[in-house]
Coordinates of C-alpha atoms in Angstrom, one line a residue:
M4 CA -83.8 47.6 68.6
T5 CA -80.4 48.5 70.0
E6 CA -78.2 51.2 68.6
A7 CA -75.2 50.1 66.6
Q8 CA -72.0 50.8 68.4
D9 CA -69.0 52.5 66.9
P10 CA -66.1 50.2 66.2
P11 CA -63.2 50.5 68.7
V12 CA -60.7 53.2 68.0
Q13 CA -57.4 51.7 66.7
R14 CA -54.4 53.2 68.5
T15 CA -50.7 52.5 68.8
A16 CA -49.5 50.7 71.9
I17 CA -46.0 50.0 73.2
V18 CA -45.3 47.0 75.4
T19 CA -41.8 46.8 76.8
G20 CA -40.2 43.4 77.6
S21 CA -42.7 41.8 75.2
G22 CA -40.4 39.3 73.5
R23 CA -41.9 36.5 75.6
G24 CA -44.0 35.7 78.7
I25 CA -46.4 38.3 80.2
G26 CA -45.2 41.0 77.8
A27 CA -45.8 38.9 74.7
A28 CA -49.3 37.9 76.0
I29 CA -50.2 41.6 76.5
A30 CA -48.9 42.6 73.1
A31 CA -51.0 39.8 71.5
R32 CA -54.1 40.8 73.4
L33 CA -53.8 44.5 72.5
A34 CA -53.4 43.5 68.9
A35 CA -56.5 41.3 69.1
D36 CA -58.3 44.3 70.6
G37 CA -57.5 46.2 67.4
H38 CA -54.4 48.2 68.3
R39 CA -51.1 48.5 66.4
V40 CA -48.3 47.3 68.7
G41 CA -44.7 48.4 69.2
V42 CA -42.9 45.4 70.6
I43 CA -39.8 46.4 72.6
D44 CA -37.2 44.1 74.1
L45 CA -33.5 44.3 74.8
R46 CA -32.5 43.0 71.3
E47 CA -34.6 43.4 68.2
E48 CA -34.2 39.7 67.4
D49 CA -35.9 38.9 70.7
T50 CA -39.1 40.6 69.4
A51 CA -39.3 38.5 66.2
E52 CA -41.6 35.7 67.5
T53 CA -44.1 38.1 69.1
V54 CA -44.2 40.4 66.0
E55 CA -44.6 37.4 63.6
A56 CA -47.5 36.0 65.7
I57 CA -49.3 39.3 65.7
N58 CA -48.8 40.0 62.0
N59 CA -49.7 36.5 61.0
S60 CA -53.0 36.9 63.0
G61 CA -53.9 40.0 61.0
G62 CA -52.6 42.6 63.3
K63 CA -49.8 45.1 62.8
A64 CA -46.6 45.1 64.9
V65 CA -43.0 46.2 64.7
G66 CA -40.2 45.1 66.9
V67 CA -37.5 47.4 68.3
G68 CA -34.5 46.5 70.4
A69 CA -33.8 48.9 73.2
D70 CA -32.4 49.0 76.7
V71 CA -35.3 50.8 78.6
A72 CA -32.8 52.1 81.2
D73 CA -30.9 54.0 78.4
A74 CA -32.5 57.4 77.8
G75 CA -31.2 57.7 74.2
A76 CA -32.3 54.2 73.3
V77 CA -35.8 54.9 74.7
E78 CA -36.2 58.2 72.7
A79 CA -35.1 56.5 69.5
A80 CA -37.4 53.5 70.0
V81 CA -40.4 55.6 70.7
A82 CA -39.7 57.9 67.7
R83 CA -39.3 54.9 65.4
I84 CA -42.6 53.4 66.6
A85 CA -44.3 56.7 66.1
D86 CA -42.9 56.9 62.6
E87 CA -43.9 53.4 61.6
L88 CA -47.2 52.9 63.5
G89 CA -48.4 56.3 64.5
A90 CA -48.3 58.3 67.8
P91 CA -48.1 55.8 70.7
T92 CA -50.8 56.7 73.2
I93 CA -50.8 53.3 75.1
L94 CA -47.8 52.2 77.1
V95 CA -47.4 49.0 79.1
N96 CA -44.2 49.1 81.2
N97 CA -43.6 45.4 81.6
A98 CA -39.8 45.1 81.1
G99 CA -38.2 43.5 84.1
I100 CA -35.3 41.4 85.4
L101 CA -34.5 39.4 88.5
R102 CA -31.3 39.6 90.5
D103 CA -32.5 37.8 93.6
N104 CA -30.3 37.4 96.7
L105 CA -30.4 37.9 100.5
L106 CA -29.4 41.4 101.5
F107 CA -26.0 40.5 102.8
K108 CA -25.2 38.7 99.5
M109 CA -26.7 41.3 97.2
S110 CA -24.2 43.3 95.2
D111 CA -24.4 46.9 94.2
S112 CA -24.9 45.8 90.6
D113 CA -27.7 43.5 91.6
W114 CA -29.5 46.4 93.1
D115 CA -28.7 48.9 90.4
A116 CA -29.7 46.6 87.5
V117 CA -33.1 45.9 88.9
M118 CA -33.8 49.6 89.7
G119 CA -32.6 50.6 86.3
V120 CA -34.9 48.3 84.3
H121 CA -38.0 48.5 86.5
L122 CA -38.0 52.1 87.8
R123 CA -35.7 54.1 85.5
G124 CA -37.1 52.2 82.5
A125 CA -40.7 53.0 83.5
F126 CA -39.8 56.6 84.1
L127 CA -38.0 57.0 80.7
M128 CA -40.6 55.2 78.7
S129 CA -43.5 57.1 80.4
R130 CA -41.7 60.5 79.9
A131 CA -41.2 59.8 76.2
V132 CA -44.7 58.5 75.5
Q133 CA -46.6 61.1 77.6
A134 CA -45.6 63.8 75.1
H135 CA -47.7 62.0 72.4
Q136 CA -50.5 61.3 74.9
V137 CA -50.7 65.0 75.9
Q138 CA -50.7 66.1 72.3
E139 CA -53.5 63.6 71.4
K140 CA -55.4 64.4 74.7
W141 CA -55.8 60.7 75.3
G142 CA -53.6 58.0 76.8
R143 CA -53.3 54.9 78.9
I144 CA -50.2 53.8 80.9
V145 CA -50.2 50.4 82.7
N146 CA -47.3 49.5 84.9
L147 CA -46.4 46.0 86.0
S148 CA -45.9 45.8 89.7
S149 CA -46.0 42.5 91.7
T150 CA -47.3 40.9 94.9
S151 CA -43.6 41.1 95.8
A152 CA -44.1 44.8 96.5
L153 CA -45.6 43.6 99.8
G154 CA -42.2 42.0 100.7
N155 CA -40.5 38.7 99.6
R156 CA -37.5 37.1 101.0
G157 CA -34.4 37.4 98.8
Q158 CA -36.0 40.1 96.7
A159 CA -35.1 43.4 98.5
N160 CA -34.3 45.0 95.1
Y161 CA -37.2 43.6 93.2
A162 CA -39.7 44.3 96.0
A163 CA -38.5 47.9 96.4
A164 CA -38.7 48.5 92.7
K165 CA -42.2 47.0 92.4
A166 CA -43.4 49.0 95.4
G167 CA -41.9 52.1 93.8
L168 CA -43.8 51.5 90.7
Q169 CA -47.1 51.7 92.7
G170 CA -46.1 55.2 94.0
F171 CA -45.0 56.1 90.5
T172 CA -48.4 55.0 89.1
K173 CA -50.4 57.1 91.6
T174 CA -48.3 60.2 91.0
L175 CA -48.6 60.0 87.2
A176 CA -52.4 59.5 87.5
I177 CA -52.5 62.8 89.4
E178 CA -50.3 64.6 86.9
L179 CA -51.7 63.3 83.7
G180 CA -55.4 63.0 84.5
R181 CA -56.1 66.5 83.1
Y182 CA -55.0 65.3 79.7
N183 CA -57.4 62.4 79.6
V184 CA -54.6 60.0 80.4
T185 CA -55.2 57.2 83.0
V186 CA -52.4 55.4 84.8
N187 CA -52.8 52.1 86.6
A188 CA -50.8 49.2 87.8
I189 CA -51.2 45.4 87.8
A190 CA -49.6 43.4 90.5
P191 CA -49.4 39.7 89.4
G192 CA -49.1 36.9 91.9
F193 CA -47.6 33.6 90.9
I194 CA -47.6 33.4 87.1
E195 CA -46.0 30.5 85.2
T196 CA -43.3 32.1 83.0
D197 CA -39.7 31.7 82.2
M198 CA -38.9 34.1 85.0
T199 CA -40.6 31.9 87.7
R200 CA -38.9 28.9 86.2
A201 CA -35.6 30.7 86.7
T202 CA -36.5 31.4 90.3
A203 CA -37.2 27.7 90.8
E204 CA -33.8 26.8 89.4
R205 CA -32.1 29.5 91.6
V206 CA -33.6 27.9 94.8
G207 CA -32.9 24.4 93.5
V208 CA -36.5 23.2 93.4
P209 CA -37.9 21.2 90.4
F210 CA -40.4 23.5 88.6
D211 CA -43.4 21.2 89.0
D212 CA -42.8 21.1 92.7
F213 CA -42.3 24.9 92.8
V214 CA -45.6 25.4 91.1
K215 CA -47.4 22.8 93.3
H216 CA -46.2 24.6 96.4
A217 CA -47.3 28.0 95.1
V218 CA -50.7 26.7 94.1
A219 CA -51.3 25.3 97.5
E220 CA -51.4 28.9 98.8
I221 CA -53.7 30.3 96.1
P222 CA -57.4 30.4 96.9
V223 CA -58.6 29.7 93.3
G224 CA -56.4 26.6 93.3
R225 CA -54.3 27.2 90.2
A226 CA -51.3 29.2 89.0
G227 CA -51.8 32.3 86.9
T228 CA -51.0 32.5 83.2
P229 CA -49.7 35.4 81.1
A230 CA -53.2 35.6 79.6
D231 CA -54.7 36.5 83.0
I232 CA -52.4 39.5 83.1
A233 CA -53.2 40.4 79.5
A234 CA -56.9 40.5 80.3
A235 CA -56.3 42.9 83.1
A236 CA -54.2 45.2 80.9
S237 CA -56.9 45.1 78.2
F238 CA -59.5 46.3 80.7
F239 CA -57.4 49.3 81.9
I240 CA -56.8 50.3 78.3
R241 CA -60.5 50.3 77.2
E242 CA -62.5 53.4 76.7
E243 CA -64.9 52.2 79.3
A244 CA -62.2 52.3 82.0
S245 CA -61.7 56.1 81.6
F246 CA -62.8 56.7 85.2
V247 CA -60.3 54.2 86.6
S248 CA -56.9 55.7 87.4
G249 CA -54.2 55.5 90.0
Q250 CA -55.2 52.0 91.0
V251 CA -53.2 48.8 91.7
L252 CA -55.0 45.6 90.7
Y253 CA -53.7 42.5 92.4
V254 CA -54.1 39.6 89.9
A255 CA -53.1 36.8 92.2
G256 CA -56.0 34.3 92.5
G257 CA -57.1 35.7 95.9
P258 CA -56.4 38.4 98.4
R259 CA -52.8 39.0 99.4
A260 CA -52.0 40.5 102.8

């Protein structure tokens, strides 16, 4: 006869950029795993669909509008989620934007905007949430990197930011480990989202052709989905993953060199 297992502990998670796409899928998965979810996107109205889907499925979510590159907005968002859902001890830094261009065409604002959302945003959110994690002596941070961290034409800003997130991840893992906080990163490959659709439009390729070309290079023979990334995030956040920290998991349908 097997011993009955204790039910999973319900915690409060924050997922940035979770109004749609990968972020929405992660928020839904964490809610299904039993956690309360703070859904953050640039405008509160952008969070409505994700929040409604979670609440209608029996979960608990609140939506907050915040620019993750704005320190004051981040502090206010985290404080509101703590007040409404409880101390946030899970953070998924997913918010991201694209400002693709070749280096000689890339503007200062193209560079600064991408660095602001991806790197400054992850820094500000992590700094705000780690105060709760340290107090609770438990925490999980998952940062969304990308296979573009290995280099990608027309994405000097995005690639640099995503590579920076990997170094950020490993450093936080060292600093926060003593408080029972793990920090890991996921580097998605080609995932079918609104963002990849926008990339296809930018390069002037029909989206179906864009996907077909990408899939031809993927060993498992299909494009990724937001649910694939959500599953990886769910793993990192589990109690059973407490000895996994400072890692970068490439979720790309095969090795990427």
